Amino acid sequence: MTDTVERGAPVIESRPLTELDRRPTFFARHKSLLLGLIGGLIVLSSWQTLVWVGVVDDKFASSPLGAIEGIGYLAESGMLWEPTFSTLTSVGLGILISIVIGVPLGLVIGRSSVLHGLAEPLISIMYSVPFVVFLPIIIFWFGIDDTARLVIVVWAAVFPLLINVVAGARNLDANYLQVSRVFCSSRLKTLWSVSLPGTMPYILAGFRQAVARSLVGAIVAELFMGTEGLGYVVQAETSNFQMDHAMAAIGVIAVIAVLLTRGVAWLESRLTFWSGSVD
Amino acid sequence: MDDATGRPVKLDVSDVCIGYRDRRSGSFFAAVQDLGFQIHENEFIAIVGPSGCGKTTFLSAVAGLLPIAHGTLELNGAPITGPAEDRSLVFQQASLFPWRTVAANIAYGLEAQRRLDAAGRQRVADLIELVGLAGKEGKYPRELSGGMSQRVNLARALATDPDLLLLDEPFAALDAQTREVMQEELTRIWQADEAGAGKTALFITHDVPEAVFLADRVLVFSASPGRLVESVPIDLPRPRNRDVKRSPEFMDQTEYLLDLVMRQSGLRQEVES
């Protein structure tokens, strides 16, 4: 072993420089980000150009610059921060409730073959059926206040979370549980120190879907039964033919969606840095 | 019953049968049968046998992970009914928790048994030193090589200071050089661990030279269902190092045992006839 390294070492030192030794250019290092920005700019500027030359009517289609002005209007008339806060509250509370219900329930169902047999078809169906179809029924049950909005967000978020946690608990490496048994861990200790961290990659995958769907749930709820929130702003401003204002609110929703997705990705890298192989 | 040196019996195995019942047909399949022998205090025992002879099944039963069908299996005079704090197991596979650091993995047993106090933490630190992992406390399992992982595996098992140390082919998945190194390391660690110098150990392997190098006594199992064929005392002097493997005594005993094991798997029948 050692003499191959010794024989190999001088060769590495003296070989001529190749492509691999050069530091990649700024463009090469940020390729996907830059291309994404350029793509976005192309679409937005074409849109703006079409409005300027009069091909499309900005009363109907709004325009990028109009939307930016629209944000100013929303901020002045109290339709920016309060609705944003309201939407984020629905999403946050809904996710919190989904986690409190979904994670322990998923772990228990996943670890018990009887419970899994009983619950799995039901969870799959509830996961597959678009949650929006329950909207009329939920309105019938809960009215159109905050509770109903929260119910629809939880309804949207809890099933993807549940289905992933169940899958994770079922795929938990049997070796880990055997280690736990050999060292006489209590059930609670095993759940907390083995099952929970061992399922964490699945929990976070479910969490990622749950976050995305809870935002959809919150916006849909606001569109149909809200008196507040960004979805309501979009709905109300469109009814008033204020397309710039509606487009501005959609822009805010887009920013929230991107930030939430990034936040979850960051959380995933923090909590499951250990999963992922050496190679 | 004490042995010639007067050491008390640690593990008493008599007339043990372990197996499982097929769920469909209901018929019983015995993995080991009519098994009987004794292991004495501070003995290092290696079990060898053809693959599928039930040696791992037997080890799982001693660990308390599998029930025995009949017979008596007693540790320190008390029957084994399940996992307990007086035994720990070194697993064959990478069974380290990937979300825990090296130090936290080693501490797991003590933590589970609520013994991770100041003395426990000191024990973990000492073991990291002993198994040669100093400076690697904060690493995660995915950053470790196969040999390193098995050092952690061994240290985790030793941390709870078990009465009986069980090792299930711990070096089977390692490459040849690493395995040689780990065998030497194991004898060193086994002799040096001050919490219980030369604690009783039961080592399963299919590698005969490994068994001869490590053990005080090698038990040979027959092909399925596993029975005890012969118990061969290894009287090579301790401490042992690599040079032992070149001694004529080592070669004689290895050759004798290899012949015995291969006879069990039917590989040497043609030589006899």
XYZ file of C-alpha atoms in Angstrom:
552
model
C 0.000 0.000 0.000
C 2.554 2.578 1.129
C 5.040 2.130 -1.687
C 2.395 2.623 -4.361
C 1.605 5.955 -2.766
C 5.295 6.893 -2.688
C 5.763 5.897 -6.279
C 2.577 7.674 -7.271
C 3.232 10.938 -5.460
C 5.959 12.539 -7.644
C 3.942 11.799 -10.774
C 1.055 13.828 -9.404
C 3.394 16.724 -8.559
C 5.044 16.940 -11.958
C 2.115 16.368 -14.327
C 1.104 19.315 -16.524
C -1.863 21.440 -15.451
C -5.176 20.424 -16.972
C -8.730 21.770 -17.148
C -9.362 20.355 -13.677
C -6.796 22.613 -12.024
C -8.384 25.851 -13.165
C -10.904 27.486 -10.865
C -14.342 27.447 -12.545
C -15.469 30.847 -13.813
C -18.084 32.927 -11.974
C -20.686 31.885 -14.539
C -19.834 28.194 -14.223
C -20.123 28.328 -10.436
C -23.555 29.988 -10.384
C -24.847 28.568 -13.641
C -28.282 27.369 -12.587
C -29.056 30.479 -10.513
C -27.985 32.845 -13.297
C -29.886 30.944 -15.971
C -32.991 30.967 -13.773
C -32.728 34.740 -13.282
C -32.232 35.312 -17.014
C -35.246 33.116 -17.838
C -37.416 35.060 -15.406
C -36.214 38.404 -16.768
C -36.964 37.339 -20.356
C -40.562 36.438 -19.496
C -41.195 39.565 -17.403
C -39.666 41.956 -19.956
C -41.587 40.363 -22.843
C -44.769 40.793 -20.836
C -43.935 44.422 -20.095
C -43.038 45.043 -23.760
C -46.327 43.525 -24.951
C -48.185 45.902 -22.629
C -46.153 48.918 -23.832
C -46.699 48.215 -27.517
C -50.377 47.675 -26.779
C -50.701 44.010 -27.785
C -52.230 43.198 -24.422
C -54.417 45.434 -22.300
C -52.978 45.914 -18.838
C -56.492 46.396 -17.445
C -56.904 42.684 -18.067
C -53.395 41.316 -17.923
C -51.711 43.709 -15.504
C -47.970 44.222 -16.040
C -44.773 43.622 -14.063
C -44.276 47.338 -13.367
C -47.966 47.727 -12.558
C -47.705 44.903 -10.074
C -44.742 46.569 -8.398
C -46.785 49.777 -8.065
C -49.611 47.564 -6.809
C -47.468 46.459 -3.894
C -47.098 50.094 -2.928
C -50.871 50.506 -3.034
C -51.439 47.350 -0.964
C -48.952 48.523 1.641
C -50.597 51.952 1.908
C -54.131 50.652 2.158
C -53.346 48.011 4.807
C -53.751 45.119 2.413
C -50.159 43.883 2.545
C -48.903 43.152 6.059
C -52.121 42.173 7.765
C -53.244 39.685 5.075
C -49.715 38.274 4.874
C -49.675 37.809 8.633
C -53.124 36.242 8.490
C -52.147 33.756 5.773
C -48.893 32.881 7.535
C -50.799 32.335 10.783
C -53.164 29.874 9.085
C -50.247 28.050 7.476
C -48.130 28.011 10.638
C -50.917 26.903 12.963
C -52.138 24.332 10.445
C -48.653 22.839 10.071
C -48.130 22.812 13.812
C -51.384 20.931 14.362
C -50.531 18.559 11.497
C -47.147 17.765 13.053
C -48.610 17.227 16.508
C -51.186 14.838 15.036
C -49.250 13.354 12.120
C -45.836 12.464 13.547
C -46.837 10.486 16.665
C -49.820 8.911 14.918
C -47.684 7.965 11.914
C -44.993 6.410 14.135
C -47.569 4.357 16.041
C -49.402 3.219 12.882
C -46.139 2.400 11.133
C -44.832 0.297 14.006
C -48.010 -1.758 14.453
C -48.974 -4.176 11.697
C -52.608 -4.336 12.867
C -53.040 -0.560 12.972
C -51.276 -0.280 9.641
C -53.622 -2.825 8.083
C -56.603 -0.951 9.459
C -55.548 2.575 8.609
C -53.418 2.323 5.492
C -56.205 2.138 2.839
C -58.035 5.014 4.467
C -54.923 7.203 4.623
C -54.080 6.408 0.993
C -57.555 7.368 -0.153
C -57.569 10.579 1.854
C -54.130 11.389 0.468
C -55.206 10.788 -3.134
C -58.558 12.576 -3.116
C -58.023 16.325 -3.758
C -58.758 17.950 -0.421
C -60.582 20.882 -2.077
C -63.651 18.708 -2.694
C -64.235 18.695 1.055
C -64.429 22.485 1.102
C -68.248 22.737 0.803
C -68.706 20.117 3.522
C -66.216 21.826 5.806
C -68.027 25.122 5.274
C -71.260 23.334 6.118
C -69.753 21.910 9.296
C -67.647 24.793 10.525
C -69.016 27.898 8.813
C -66.595 30.333 7.177
C -64.619 31.615 10.132
C -61.032 31.011 11.240
C -61.798 27.502 12.481
C -62.977 26.396 9.062
C -59.841 27.832 7.448
C -57.645 26.037 9.931
C -59.519 22.786 9.346
C -58.951 22.950 5.608
C -55.219 23.695 6.096
C -54.816 20.744 8.470
C -56.870 18.581 6.113
C -54.512 19.508 3.286
C -51.300 19.047 5.251
C -51.840 16.109 7.560
C -52.194 13.306 5.009
C -48.940 13.757 3.089
C -47.184 14.018 6.440
C -48.930 10.949 7.814
C -48.281 8.814 4.745
C -44.567 9.641 4.838
C -44.141 9.092 8.571
C -45.906 5.711 8.284
C -43.603 4.722 5.412
C -40.589 5.854 7.415
C -41.602 3.955 10.531
C -42.156 0.813 8.468
C -38.801 1.113 6.727
C -36.908 1.688 9.956
C -33.777 -0.464 9.846
C -34.425 -3.577 11.959
C -30.779 -3.500 13.062
C -31.333 -0.215 14.887
C -34.224 -1.700 16.834
C -32.168 -4.773 17.653
C -29.369 -2.609 19.031
C -31.980 -0.868 21.100
C -33.272 -4.193 22.440
C -29.845 -5.585 23.222
C -29.050 -2.537 25.323
C -32.383 -2.847 27.141
C -33.804 0.521 26.057
C -37.251 1.334 27.365
C -40.032 1.727 24.795
C -40.055 5.475 25.246
C -36.271 5.698 24.891
C -36.445 3.604 21.714
C -39.185 5.804 20.290
C -37.352 9.017 21.105
C -33.744 7.998 20.395
C -34.133 5.445 17.606
C -37.515 5.540 15.859
C -37.802 9.327 15.717
C -34.325 10.149 14.376
C -34.370 7.052 12.159
C -37.613 8.234 10.582
C -36.488 11.862 10.341
C -35.669 11.808 6.593
C -39.222 10.597 5.905
C -40.750 13.013 8.389
C -39.033 15.898 6.639
C -40.037 14.659 3.189
C -43.623 14.596 4.465
C -43.132 17.990 6.078
C -41.971 19.447 2.758
C -45.144 18.242 1.039
C -47.271 19.311 3.999
C -45.876 22.864 3.885
C -46.573 23.174 0.165
C -50.079 21.798 0.513
C -50.915 23.831 3.586
C -50.173 27.019 1.663
C -52.502 25.837 -1.094
C -55.100 24.985 1.547
C -54.816 28.395 3.206
C -55.086 30.300 -0.079
C -58.003 28.215 -1.333
C -59.808 28.718 1.962
C -59.276 32.479 1.708
C -60.429 32.587 -1.904
C -63.698 30.894 -1.117
C -64.600 31.797 2.410
C -62.179 34.418 3.603
C -62.578 37.909 4.819
C -58.844 38.252 5.304
C -55.589 36.824 4.060
C -53.748 37.147 0.760
C -56.147 34.818 -1.053
C -58.988 37.169 -0.086
C -57.005 40.174 -1.363
C -56.526 38.466 -4.740
C -60.223 37.590 -4.873
C -61.459 41.026 -3.821
C -59.101 43.041 -6.024
C -59.913 40.899 -9.071
C -63.616 41.515 -8.444
C -62.825 45.236 -8.450
C -60.927 44.873 -11.753
C -57.731 45.958 -10.008
C -55.478 43.466 -11.761
C -52.260 45.202 -10.660
C -53.241 44.829 -7.014
C -54.257 41.180 -7.473
C -50.990 40.477 -9.304
C -49.032 42.166 -6.489
C -50.734 39.930 -3.916
C -49.901 36.879 -6.058
C -46.290 38.069 -6.098
C -46.293 38.183 -2.299
C -47.734 34.648 -2.190
C -44.949 33.531 -4.545
C -42.319 35.030 -2.258
C -43.859 33.252 0.747
C -43.934 29.955 -1.166
C -40.268 30.251 -2.144
C -39.186 31.216 1.378
C -41.123 28.318 2.907
C -39.603 25.814 0.457
C -36.114 27.163 1.124
C -36.715 27.078 4.866
C -37.737 23.436 4.737
C -34.717 22.564 2.590
C -32.471 24.271 5.135
C -34.163 22.367 7.955
C -33.670 19.107 6.072
C -29.977 19.734 5.603
C -29.647 20.566 9.307
C -31.588 17.605 10.672
C -30.637 14.827 8.260
C -27.063 15.753 7.411
C -26.128 12.221 8.528
C -28.201 10.378 5.967
C -26.489 10.141 2.662
C -23.695 7.790 1.895
C -19.957 8.282 1.905
C -19.637 7.893 -1.839
C -18.930 -27.351 37.903
C -15.534 -25.668 37.710
C -12.956 -26.398 35.053
C -9.371 -27.576 35.586
C -8.165 -24.105 36.545
C -10.980 -23.766 39.051
C -12.812 -20.994 37.208
C -16.558 -20.923 37.887
C -19.063 -21.658 35.146
C -20.304 -18.507 33.412
C -22.629 -19.848 30.741
C -24.250 -23.241 31.085
C -25.763 -24.732 27.947
C -27.440 -28.106 28.225
C -29.659 -29.990 25.834
C -30.570 -26.754 24.078
C -32.735 -26.744 20.979
C -33.516 -23.508 19.112
C -35.568 -23.223 15.979
C -38.640 -21.764 14.432
C -42.027 -22.983 13.360
C -42.982 -22.511 9.742
C -46.090 -20.328 9.703
C -47.786 -22.108 6.816
C -47.033 -25.777 7.421
C -46.667 -25.556 11.192
C -43.656 -27.860 11.085
C -40.728 -27.147 13.376
C -37.301 -26.446 11.961
C -34.406 -26.815 14.381
C -31.426 -24.536 13.844
C -29.441 -26.034 16.732
C -30.180 -29.232 18.608
C -28.902 -31.257 21.599
C -26.424 -28.509 22.296
C -24.501 -28.834 25.535
C -21.326 -27.214 26.853
C -20.095 -24.822 29.477
C -18.179 -21.592 29.298
C -16.072 -20.559 32.261
C -15.280 -17.189 33.678
C -12.767 -15.118 31.658
C -12.734 -17.611 28.832
C -12.621 -16.402 25.239
C -14.667 -18.893 23.243
C -14.914 -18.987 19.467
C -17.617 -20.945 17.673
C -16.900 -22.115 14.137
C -18.919 -24.264 11.791
C -20.164 -24.515 8.247
C -22.458 -21.712 7.115
C -26.057 -22.225 8.179
C -25.053 -24.288 11.218
C -27.033 -22.073 13.569
C -24.129 -20.332 15.268
C -25.676 -16.891 14.871
C -29.052 -18.283 15.988
C -27.368 -19.619 19.109
C -25.705 -16.255 19.785
C -29.044 -14.463 19.387
C -30.545 -16.814 21.968
C -27.709 -16.073 24.406
C -28.276 -12.363 23.760
C -31.911 -12.947 24.699
C -33.269 -11.975 21.300
C -34.614 -15.463 20.532
C -36.372 -17.910 22.852
C -35.050 -21.458 23.138
C -37.414 -24.323 22.279
C -36.170 -26.517 25.110
C -33.163 -27.211 27.295
C -31.462 -24.907 29.758
C -29.485 -21.816 28.940
C -28.158 -20.242 32.113
C -25.910 -17.280 32.719
C -24.421 -17.165 36.217
C -26.942 -19.801 37.275
C -30.003 -17.830 36.144
C -31.945 -18.742 32.994
C -31.751 -16.275 30.091
C -35.214 -14.892 29.397
C -34.454 -11.782 27.380
C -31.870 -9.084 26.792
C -30.265 -7.856 29.994
C -27.601 -5.447 31.114
C -25.113 -8.250 31.834
C -24.667 -9.049 28.121
C -23.869 -6.962 25.095
C -23.526 -7.773 21.464
C -21.087 -6.632 18.800
C -23.067 -6.722 15.580
C -21.838 -7.987 12.253
C -23.397 -5.221 10.190
C -22.931 -1.518 10.448
C -25.527 -1.045 13.138
C -24.256 2.283 14.389
C -26.808 5.055 14.603
C -25.861 7.372 11.721
C -27.359 10.406 13.482
C -25.082 10.029 16.499
C -21.416 10.905 16.753
C -18.840 8.247 17.596
C -18.893 9.253 21.260
C -22.704 9.316 21.396
C -22.913 5.911 19.728
C -20.531 4.444 22.296
C -22.534 6.046 25.093
C -25.858 4.676 23.811
C -25.927 1.537 25.973
C -25.093 3.445 29.142
C -27.679 6.067 28.211
C -30.390 3.442 27.639
C -29.572 1.864 30.987
C -29.552 5.275 32.728
C -25.914 4.879 33.725
C -24.446 7.819 31.848
C -23.204 9.695 34.903
C -19.738 11.169 35.426
C -18.218 7.694 35.754
C -20.049 6.536 32.639
C -18.792 9.493 30.646
C -15.269 8.783 31.861
C -15.709 5.158 30.757
C -16.760 6.334 27.276
C -13.717 8.603 27.064
C -11.405 5.785 28.207
C -12.861 3.391 25.665
C -12.430 5.864 22.812
C -8.771 5.971 23.787
C -8.533 2.185 24.205
C -10.036 1.239 20.854
C -7.856 3.790 19.075
C -10.483 6.362 18.158
C -8.935 9.369 19.910
C -9.694 12.506 17.919
C -12.611 10.842 16.165
C -15.200 11.380 18.954
C -17.129 13.964 16.976
C -17.218 12.080 13.665
C -20.378 10.564 12.259
C -20.556 6.903 11.151
C -20.660 7.778 7.452
C -17.229 9.373 7.834
C -15.714 6.155 9.218
C -14.088 3.239 7.415
C -15.296 -0.325 8.003
C -12.549 -0.991 10.549
C -13.287 2.242 12.427
C -17.005 1.427 12.516
C -16.282 -1.947 14.089
C -14.053 -0.278 16.679
C -17.025 1.896 17.637
C -19.267 -1.173 17.597
C -16.861 -2.937 19.980
C -16.496 0.082 22.248
C -20.286 0.464 22.424
C -20.593 -3.148 23.564
C -17.800 -2.781 26.121
C -19.144 0.506 27.503
C -21.863 -1.146 29.574
C -19.161 -3.402 31.069
C -21.044 -6.615 30.317
C -20.459 -9.870 32.146
C -20.539 -11.726 28.851
C -19.454 -10.144 25.575
C -21.058 -11.577 22.447
C -19.487 -11.004 19.040
C -21.338 -11.983 15.874
C -18.786 -12.267 13.057
C -17.712 -8.676 13.701
C -14.909 -8.724 11.140
C -16.648 -10.693 8.387
C -17.371 -7.641 6.264
C -13.855 -6.192 6.497
C -11.094 -6.539 3.926
C -8.266 -8.976 4.685
C -5.692 -6.466 5.951
C -8.148 -4.578 8.133
C -9.368 -7.881 9.531
C -5.832 -8.876 10.556
C -5.360 -5.555 12.287
C -8.727 -5.783 14.034
C -8.005 -9.308 15.287
C -4.845 -8.083 16.942
C -6.655 -5.044 18.265
C -9.384 -7.207 19.742
C -6.902 -9.365 21.687
C -5.163 -6.222 22.896
C -8.407 -4.531 23.913
C -9.768 -7.687 25.471
C -6.658 -8.035 27.622
C -6.398 -4.332 28.423
C -9.966 -3.269 29.210
C -9.454 -2.587 32.883
C -13.109 -2.626 33.848
C -13.014 -6.392 33.378
C -9.688 -7.607 32.076
C -10.213 -10.682 29.955
C -13.974 -10.722 30.358
C -15.861 -13.779 29.167
C -16.423 -13.582 25.440
C -18.296 -15.625 22.885
C -17.113 -15.018 19.349
C -18.865 -16.372 16.259
C -16.872 -16.680 13.057
C -16.519 -18.777 9.944
C -12.838 -17.922 9.721
C -10.880 -20.751 11.408
C -7.473 -18.999 11.714
C -9.301 -16.044 13.255
C -10.897 -18.362 15.818
C -7.564 -20.004 16.689
C -5.808 -16.654 16.975
C -8.418 -15.127 19.283
C -9.792 -17.925 21.416
C -8.874 -19.942 24.481
C -11.135 -22.678 23.199
C -12.790 -23.270 19.831
C -16.151 -25.028 19.606
C -16.916 -26.708 16.306
C -20.568 -26.963 15.266
C -21.938 -29.522 12.815
C -23.970 -28.646 9.742
C -27.671 -27.892 10.209
C -29.119 -28.582 12.726
C -26.080 -27.412 14.665
C -24.650 -29.761 17.298
C -21.386 -29.538 19.182
C -18.820 -31.717 17.395
C -15.710 -30.953 19.364
C -14.300 -28.501 21.839
C -10.659 -27.762 21.047
C -8.535 -25.930 23.650
C -6.042 -23.529 22.103
C -2.944 -23.354 24.287
C -1.067 -20.621 22.518
C 0.593 -18.241 24.983
C -0.883 -14.796 25.646
C -0.459 -11.948 24.892
C -0.678 -12.992 21.273
C 0.459 -10.961 18.310
C 0.890 -11.462 14.598
C 3.953 -13.709 15.062
C 1.779 -16.349 16.701
C 0.223 -16.989 13.308
C 3.574 -18.245 12.003
C 4.215 -20.669 14.864
C 3.935 -24.388 14.117
C 1.435 -24.861 16.982
C -0.869 -22.295 15.413
C -0.605 -23.942 12.025
C -1.201 -27.419 13.442
C -4.306 -26.378 15.314
C -5.641 -24.360 12.392
C -5.119 -27.299 10.060
C -6.781 -29.694 12.490
C -9.800 -27.417 12.954
C -10.121 -26.602 9.260
C -10.231 -30.305 8.535
C -12.888 -30.773 11.195
C -15.049 -27.895 9.896
C -14.779 -28.966 6.281
C -15.723 -32.508 7.217
C -18.943 -31.023 8.679
C -19.862 -29.330 5.458
C -19.039 -32.507 3.533
C -16.178 -30.918 1.624
C -13.541 -33.447 2.674
C -15.472 -36.657 2.346
C -13.743 -37.601 -0.874
C -10.352 -37.281 0.866
C -11.402 -39.876 3.421
C -12.701 -42.493 1.039
